Short mmCIF file of C-alpha atoms in Angstrom, two decimals:
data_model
loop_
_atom_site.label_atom_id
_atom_site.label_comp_id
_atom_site.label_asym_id
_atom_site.label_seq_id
_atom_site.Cartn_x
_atom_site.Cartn_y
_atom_site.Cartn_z
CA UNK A 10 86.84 280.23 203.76
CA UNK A 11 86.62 283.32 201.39
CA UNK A 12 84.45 284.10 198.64
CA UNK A 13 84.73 285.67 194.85
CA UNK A 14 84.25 285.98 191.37
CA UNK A 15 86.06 284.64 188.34
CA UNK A 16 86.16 287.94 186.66
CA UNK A 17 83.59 288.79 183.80
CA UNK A 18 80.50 290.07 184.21
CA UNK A 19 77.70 291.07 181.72
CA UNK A 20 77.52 294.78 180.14
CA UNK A 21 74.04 295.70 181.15
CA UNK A 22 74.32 297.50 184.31
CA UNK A 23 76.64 300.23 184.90
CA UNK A 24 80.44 298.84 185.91
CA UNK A 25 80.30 301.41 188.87
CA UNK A 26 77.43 300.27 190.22
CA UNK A 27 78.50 296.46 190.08
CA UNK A 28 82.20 297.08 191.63
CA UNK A 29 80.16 298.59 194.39
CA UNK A 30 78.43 295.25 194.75
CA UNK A 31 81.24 293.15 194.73
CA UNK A 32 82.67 294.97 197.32
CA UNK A 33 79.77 294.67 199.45
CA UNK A 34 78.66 290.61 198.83
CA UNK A 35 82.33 289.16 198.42
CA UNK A 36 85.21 288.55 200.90
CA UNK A 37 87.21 288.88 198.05
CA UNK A 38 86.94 291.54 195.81
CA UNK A 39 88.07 291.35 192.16
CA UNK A 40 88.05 293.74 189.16
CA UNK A 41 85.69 293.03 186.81
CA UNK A 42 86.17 292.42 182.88
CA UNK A 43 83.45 293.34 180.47
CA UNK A 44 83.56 290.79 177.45
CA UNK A 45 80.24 292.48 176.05
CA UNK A 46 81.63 295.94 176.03
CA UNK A 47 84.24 295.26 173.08
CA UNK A 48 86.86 293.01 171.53
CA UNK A 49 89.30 294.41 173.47
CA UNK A 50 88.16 293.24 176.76
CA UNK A 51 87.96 289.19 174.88
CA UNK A 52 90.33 287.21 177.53
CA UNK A 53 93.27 287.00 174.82
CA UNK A 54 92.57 290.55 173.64
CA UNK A 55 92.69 292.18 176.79
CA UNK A 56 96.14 290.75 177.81
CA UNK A 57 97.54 291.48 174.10
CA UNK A 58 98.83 294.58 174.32
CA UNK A 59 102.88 295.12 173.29
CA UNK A 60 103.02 291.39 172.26
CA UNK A 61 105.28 291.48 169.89
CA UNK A 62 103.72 291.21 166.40
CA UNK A 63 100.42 291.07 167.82
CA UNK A 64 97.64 292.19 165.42
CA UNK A 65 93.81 292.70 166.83
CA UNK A 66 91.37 293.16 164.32
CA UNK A 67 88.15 294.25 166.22
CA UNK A 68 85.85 294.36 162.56
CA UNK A 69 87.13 290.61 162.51
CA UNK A 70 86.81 289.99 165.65
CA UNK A 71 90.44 288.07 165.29
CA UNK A 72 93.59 288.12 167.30
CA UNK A 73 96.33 286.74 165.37
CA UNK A 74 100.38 287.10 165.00
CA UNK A 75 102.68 289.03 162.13
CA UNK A 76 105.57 286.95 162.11
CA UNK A 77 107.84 289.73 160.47
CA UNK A 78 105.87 292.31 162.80
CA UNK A 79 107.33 289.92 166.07
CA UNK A 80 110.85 290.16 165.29
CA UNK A 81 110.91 294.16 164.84
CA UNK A 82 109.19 294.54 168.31
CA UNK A 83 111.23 291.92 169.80
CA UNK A 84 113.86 293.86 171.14
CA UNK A 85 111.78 296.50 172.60
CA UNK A 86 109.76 293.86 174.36
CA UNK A 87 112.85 292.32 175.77
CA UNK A 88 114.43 295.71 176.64
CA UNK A 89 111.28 296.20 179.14
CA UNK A 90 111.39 293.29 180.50
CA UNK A 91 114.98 292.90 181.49
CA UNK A 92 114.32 296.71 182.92
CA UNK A 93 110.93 295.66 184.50
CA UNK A 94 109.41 298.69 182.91
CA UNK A 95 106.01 297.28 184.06
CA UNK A 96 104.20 300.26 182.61
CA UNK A 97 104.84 299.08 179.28
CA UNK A 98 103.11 296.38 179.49
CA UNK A 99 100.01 298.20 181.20
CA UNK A 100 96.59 297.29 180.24
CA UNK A 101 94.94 300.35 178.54
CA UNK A 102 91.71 301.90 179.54
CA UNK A 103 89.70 300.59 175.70
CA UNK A 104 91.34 297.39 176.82
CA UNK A 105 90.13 296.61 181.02
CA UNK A 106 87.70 299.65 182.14
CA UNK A 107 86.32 298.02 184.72
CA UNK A 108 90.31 297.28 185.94
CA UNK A 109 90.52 301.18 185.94
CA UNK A 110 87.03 301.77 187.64
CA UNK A 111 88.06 299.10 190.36
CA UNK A 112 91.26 300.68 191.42
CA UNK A 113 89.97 304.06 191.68
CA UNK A 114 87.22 302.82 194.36
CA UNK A 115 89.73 300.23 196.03
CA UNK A 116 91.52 302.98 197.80
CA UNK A 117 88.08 303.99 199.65
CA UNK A 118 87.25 300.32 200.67
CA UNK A 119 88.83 298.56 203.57
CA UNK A 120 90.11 295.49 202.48
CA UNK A 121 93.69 294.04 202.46
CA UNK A 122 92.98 291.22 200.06
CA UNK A 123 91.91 291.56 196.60
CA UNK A 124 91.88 289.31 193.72
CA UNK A 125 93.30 289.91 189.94
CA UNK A 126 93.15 287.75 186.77
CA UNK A 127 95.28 287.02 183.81
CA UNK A 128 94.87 284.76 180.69
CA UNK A 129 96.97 281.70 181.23
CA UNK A 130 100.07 280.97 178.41
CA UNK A 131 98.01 277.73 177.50
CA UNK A 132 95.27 279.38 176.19
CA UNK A 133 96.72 282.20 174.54
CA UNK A 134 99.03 280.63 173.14
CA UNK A 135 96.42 278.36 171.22
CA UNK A 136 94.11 281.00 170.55
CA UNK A 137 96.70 283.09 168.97
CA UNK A 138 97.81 282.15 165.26
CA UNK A 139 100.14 282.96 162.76
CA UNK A 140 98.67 284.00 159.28
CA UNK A 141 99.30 280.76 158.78
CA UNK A 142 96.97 279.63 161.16
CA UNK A 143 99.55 277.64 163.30
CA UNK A 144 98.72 278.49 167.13
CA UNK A 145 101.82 280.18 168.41
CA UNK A 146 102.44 278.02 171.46
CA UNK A 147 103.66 275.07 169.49
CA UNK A 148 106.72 277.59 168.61
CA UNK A 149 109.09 277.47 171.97
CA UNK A 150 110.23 280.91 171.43
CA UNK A 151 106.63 282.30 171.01
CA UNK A 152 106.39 280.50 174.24
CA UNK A 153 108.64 282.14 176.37
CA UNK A 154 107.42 285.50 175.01
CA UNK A 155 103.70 284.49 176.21
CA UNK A 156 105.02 283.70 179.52
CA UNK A 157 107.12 286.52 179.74
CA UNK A 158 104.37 288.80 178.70
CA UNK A 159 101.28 287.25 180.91
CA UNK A 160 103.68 288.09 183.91
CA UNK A 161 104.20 291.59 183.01
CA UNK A 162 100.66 291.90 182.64
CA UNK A 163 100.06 290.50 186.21
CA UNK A 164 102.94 292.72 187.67
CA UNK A 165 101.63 295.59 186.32
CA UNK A 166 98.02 295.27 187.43
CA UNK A 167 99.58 294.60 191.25
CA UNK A 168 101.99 297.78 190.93
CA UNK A 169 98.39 299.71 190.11
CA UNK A 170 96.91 298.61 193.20
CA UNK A 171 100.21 298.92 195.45
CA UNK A 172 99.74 302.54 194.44
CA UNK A 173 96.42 302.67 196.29
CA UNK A 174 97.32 300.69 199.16
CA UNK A 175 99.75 302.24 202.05
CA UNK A 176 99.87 298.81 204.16
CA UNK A 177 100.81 295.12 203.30
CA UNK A 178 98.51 293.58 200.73
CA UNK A 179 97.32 290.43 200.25
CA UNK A 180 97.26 289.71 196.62
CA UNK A 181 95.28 286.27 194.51
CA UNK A 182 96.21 286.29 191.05
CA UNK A 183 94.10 283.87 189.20
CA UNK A 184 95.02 282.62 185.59
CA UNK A 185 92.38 281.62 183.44
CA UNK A 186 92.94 278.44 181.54
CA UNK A 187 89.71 277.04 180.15
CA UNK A 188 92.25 275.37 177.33
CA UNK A 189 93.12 273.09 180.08
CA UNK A 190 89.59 271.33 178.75
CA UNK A 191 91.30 270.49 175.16
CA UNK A 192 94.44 268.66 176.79
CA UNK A 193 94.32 265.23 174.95
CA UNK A 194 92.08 265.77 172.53
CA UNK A 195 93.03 265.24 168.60
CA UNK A 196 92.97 269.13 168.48
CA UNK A 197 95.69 270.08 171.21
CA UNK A 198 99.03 268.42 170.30
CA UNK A 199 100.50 269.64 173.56
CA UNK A 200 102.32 267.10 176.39
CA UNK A 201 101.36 267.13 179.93
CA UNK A 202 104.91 267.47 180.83
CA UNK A 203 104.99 270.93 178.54
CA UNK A 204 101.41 272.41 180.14
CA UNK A 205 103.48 271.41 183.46
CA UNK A 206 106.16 272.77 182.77
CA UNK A 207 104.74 276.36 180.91
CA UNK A 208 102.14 276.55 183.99
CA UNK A 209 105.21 275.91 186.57
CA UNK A 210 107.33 278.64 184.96
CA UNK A 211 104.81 281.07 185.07
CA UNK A 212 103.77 280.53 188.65
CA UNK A 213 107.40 280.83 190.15
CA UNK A 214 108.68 283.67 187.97
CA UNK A 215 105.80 285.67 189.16
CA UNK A 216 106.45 285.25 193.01
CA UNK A 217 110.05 285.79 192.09
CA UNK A 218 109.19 288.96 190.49
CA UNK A 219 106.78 289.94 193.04
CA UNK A 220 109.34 289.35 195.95
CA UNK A 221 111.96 291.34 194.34
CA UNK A 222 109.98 293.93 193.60
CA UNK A 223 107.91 294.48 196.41
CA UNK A 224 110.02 292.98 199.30
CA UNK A 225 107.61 291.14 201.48
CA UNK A 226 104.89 294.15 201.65
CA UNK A 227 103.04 292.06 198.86
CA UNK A 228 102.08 288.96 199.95
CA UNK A 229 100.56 286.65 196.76
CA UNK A 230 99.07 283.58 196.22
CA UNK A 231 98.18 281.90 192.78
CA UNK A 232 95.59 280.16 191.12
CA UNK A 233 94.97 278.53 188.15
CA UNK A 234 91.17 278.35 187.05
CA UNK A 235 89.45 276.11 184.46
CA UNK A 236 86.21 275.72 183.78
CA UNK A 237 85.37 272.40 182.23
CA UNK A 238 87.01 268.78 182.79
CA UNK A 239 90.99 268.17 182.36
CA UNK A 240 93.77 266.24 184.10
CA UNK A 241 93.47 267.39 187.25
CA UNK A 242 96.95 265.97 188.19
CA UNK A 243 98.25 268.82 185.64
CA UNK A 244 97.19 271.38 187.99
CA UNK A 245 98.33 269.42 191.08
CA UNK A 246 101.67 268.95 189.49
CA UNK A 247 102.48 272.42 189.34
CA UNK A 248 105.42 273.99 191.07
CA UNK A 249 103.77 276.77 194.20
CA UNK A 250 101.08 276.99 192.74
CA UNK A 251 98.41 277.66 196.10
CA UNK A 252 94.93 277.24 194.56
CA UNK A 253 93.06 274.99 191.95
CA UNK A 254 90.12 276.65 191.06
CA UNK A 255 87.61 274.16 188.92
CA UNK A 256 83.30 274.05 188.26
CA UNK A 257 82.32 272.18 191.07
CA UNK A 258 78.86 272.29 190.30
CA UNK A 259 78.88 270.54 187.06
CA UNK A 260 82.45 268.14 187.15
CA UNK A 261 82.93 267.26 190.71
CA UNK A 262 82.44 263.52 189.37
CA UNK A 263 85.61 264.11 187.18
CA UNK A 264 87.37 266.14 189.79
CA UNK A 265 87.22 263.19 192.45
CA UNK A 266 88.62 260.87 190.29
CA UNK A 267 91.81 262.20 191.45
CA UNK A 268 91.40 262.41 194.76
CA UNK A 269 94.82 260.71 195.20
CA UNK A 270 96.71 263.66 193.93
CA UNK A 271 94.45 266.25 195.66
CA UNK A 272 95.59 264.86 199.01
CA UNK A 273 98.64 265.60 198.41
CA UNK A 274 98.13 269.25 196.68
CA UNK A 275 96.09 270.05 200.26
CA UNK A 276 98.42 268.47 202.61
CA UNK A 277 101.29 270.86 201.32
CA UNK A 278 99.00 273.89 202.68
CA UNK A 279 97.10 274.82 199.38
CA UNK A 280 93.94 275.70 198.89
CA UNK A 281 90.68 274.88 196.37
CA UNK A 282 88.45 277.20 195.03
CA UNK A 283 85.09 275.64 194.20
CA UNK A 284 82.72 276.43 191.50
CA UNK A 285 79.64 275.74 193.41
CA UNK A 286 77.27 278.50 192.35
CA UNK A 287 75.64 278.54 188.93
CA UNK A 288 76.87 281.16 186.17
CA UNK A 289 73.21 280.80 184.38
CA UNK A 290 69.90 281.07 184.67
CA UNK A 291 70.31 277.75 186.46
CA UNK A 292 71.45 279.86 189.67
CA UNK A 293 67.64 281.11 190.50
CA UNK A 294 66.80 277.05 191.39
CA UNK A 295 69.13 277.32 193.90
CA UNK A 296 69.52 278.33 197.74
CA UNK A 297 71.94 278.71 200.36
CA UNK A 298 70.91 275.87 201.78
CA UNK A 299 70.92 273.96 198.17
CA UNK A 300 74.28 274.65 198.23
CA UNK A 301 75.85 274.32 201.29
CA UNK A 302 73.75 270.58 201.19
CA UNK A 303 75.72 270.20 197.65
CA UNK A 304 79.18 271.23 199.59
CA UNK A 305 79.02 269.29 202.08
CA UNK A 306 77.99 266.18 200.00
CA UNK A 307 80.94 266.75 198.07
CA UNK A 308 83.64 267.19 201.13
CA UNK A 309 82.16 263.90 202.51
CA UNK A 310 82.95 262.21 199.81
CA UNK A 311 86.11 263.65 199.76
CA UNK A 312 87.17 262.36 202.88
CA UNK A 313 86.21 259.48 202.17
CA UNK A 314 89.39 258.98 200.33
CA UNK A 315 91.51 260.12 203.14
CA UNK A 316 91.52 263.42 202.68
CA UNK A 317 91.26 265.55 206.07
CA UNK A 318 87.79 267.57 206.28
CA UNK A 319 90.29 270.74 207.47
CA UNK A 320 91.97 270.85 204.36
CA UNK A 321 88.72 270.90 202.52
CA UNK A 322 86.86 273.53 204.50
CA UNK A 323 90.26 276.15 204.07
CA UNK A 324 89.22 277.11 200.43
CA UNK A 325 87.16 279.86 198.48
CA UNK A 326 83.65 279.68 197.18
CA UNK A 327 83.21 280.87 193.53
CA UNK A 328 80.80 280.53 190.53
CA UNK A 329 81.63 277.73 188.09
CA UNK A 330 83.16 279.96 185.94
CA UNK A 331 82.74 284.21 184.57
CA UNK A 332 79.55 285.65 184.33
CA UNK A 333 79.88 287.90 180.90
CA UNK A 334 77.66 286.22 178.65
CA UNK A 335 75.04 286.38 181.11
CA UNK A 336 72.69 289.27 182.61
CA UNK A 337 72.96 291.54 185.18
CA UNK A 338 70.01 289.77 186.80
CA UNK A 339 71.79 286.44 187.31
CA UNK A 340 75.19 288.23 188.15
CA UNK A 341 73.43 290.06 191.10
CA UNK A 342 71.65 286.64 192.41
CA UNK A 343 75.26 285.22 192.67
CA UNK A 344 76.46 287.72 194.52
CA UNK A 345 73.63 287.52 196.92
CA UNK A 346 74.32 283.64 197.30
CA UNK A 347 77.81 284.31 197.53
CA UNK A 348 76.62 286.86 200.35
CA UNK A 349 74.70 283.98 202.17
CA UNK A 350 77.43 282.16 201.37
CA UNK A 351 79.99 284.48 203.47
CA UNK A 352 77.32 284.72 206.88
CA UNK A 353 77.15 280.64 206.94
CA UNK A 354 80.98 280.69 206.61
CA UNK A 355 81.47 282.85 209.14
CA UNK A 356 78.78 282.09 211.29
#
């Protein structure tokens, strides 16, 4: 068992002084993104860079796609990709400061396992538009770009740390896909078999592209994260992917439902991160033992449809979700719960 954080974190307390506290609470340690700081560091934002045609309009506060803009750039794009110039598709310093502050106090720590996150293709492909106002994923070509893209994005975040790191590294790249929530709805004309098939893409050409650029001296695992209620057999369909991440503390009722195709996900040696600590104000009626009652309540019932207590037990501890539109208050009480969280794991 391991814990970490989803990623964000609120923008009223220095970034230095809270990568120093994730390092010290968390088994994991992940760089942190700053929502609050500016429009830049907005999950689609920060992971826009060199998209071809991409506009970001931070009076707006829009993110949206110049159709003539995409084919000019699309050659360049393509160009760096088929050379796997990863530093063109680097995340700048307006864009992920905390990234930058992380990496430059990762080399100091000792730890051989550190976490990283990326927008999923789902949701930035729906939250991006044409002028139009047509979400770009519905286009397949857009598509492929998006995946294309969100990979580079990851690759170049683990050739930063590789930089810092002299030994073999263990790597957990979580992609953020709260659109997961929208599948089915009358807003989100998008198959399962197409969400399946984007997320399985993604997963495999990035441990491709990891393994043939870092020959087995990088050792990754993947995640997928969503926040609210979806199919969960979406996630459990998808090719190598190694960890479901999902809000345990609010939708384990939904999450069980599918217990069926859980089983199965664990028995093939993956792993589930729960959401078990609050992201709100809700997280100062809670205690260790709260939570470890709530755990176990939920890995009971779990096993009471056949699924092995072993398989449930090998998995991370998170918060339901990011912390950025909270305070620095609640941030630090999750950290000291995931803290607690660590010494009852370990103990």
């Amino acid at each position: 068992m391991d814990t970490t954080l989803i990623g964000s974190v609120p923008n009223d307390e220095s970034v230095e002084k809270i990568i120093e506290e994730i390092f010290a609470y968390v088994s994991i340690p992940c760089w942190p993104q700053i929502p609050k700081k500016s429009f830049k560091e907005h999950m689609c934002s920060q992971y826009s860079e060199n998209f071809p045609g991409i506009i970001v309009d931070e009076e707006q506060q829009k993110i949206f796609l110049d159709e003539e803009k995409f084919y000019i750039d699309l050659e360049n794009f393509y160009q760096n990709f088929v050379d796997k110039n990863l530093d063109y598709y680097k995340i700048s310093l307006d864009y992920a400061y905390g990234f930058y502050k992380f990496v430059e106090q990762v080399k100091f720590k000792k730890c051989n396992k550190v976490k990283l996150q990326t927008t999923g293709p789902l949701t930035f492909g729906l939250t991006v538009k044409t002028k139009d106002e047509k979400a770009v994923f519905y286009n397949e070509q857009y598509r492929e770009i998006i995946i294309n893209h969100l990979i580079m994005k990851t690759l170049w975040q683990v050739k930063m740390l590789k930089n810092v790191f002299e030994e073999k590294l263990n790597i957990i790249v979580f992609y953020d896909e709260p659109y997961l929530a929208a599948y089915g709805s009358a807003f989100t004309a998008v198959s399962k078999e197409e969400i399946v098939q984007t997320l399985s893409e993604l997963v495999n050409k990035t441990k491709n592209f990891v393994d043939e650029l870092y020959n087995n001296i990088i050792d990754i695992k993947i995640g997928i994260h969503c926040c609210a209620n979806t199919d969960w057999s979406i996630l459990t369909s998808v090719e190598n992917l190694d960890i479901i991440s999902f809000d345990a503390y609010e939708f384990f009722d939904n999450f069980v439902l599918y217990s069926n195709e859980i089983k199965n996900f664990l028995n093939k040696n993956k792993y589930i991160a729960w959401g078990l600590i609050p992201n709100t104000e809700k997280v100062f009626n809670e205690t260790k033992e709260s939570l470890v009652s709530r755990f176990k309540e939920y890995i009971s019932k779990l096993v009471t449809k056949g699924i092995e207590e072993q398989f449930l037990r090998n998995c991370i501890i998170t918060p339901q979700c990011g912390l950025g539109s909270t305070t620095y208050k609640v941030l630090y009480k999750v950290l000291q719960l995931c803290n607690e969280f660590n010494n009852y794991l370990y103990s």
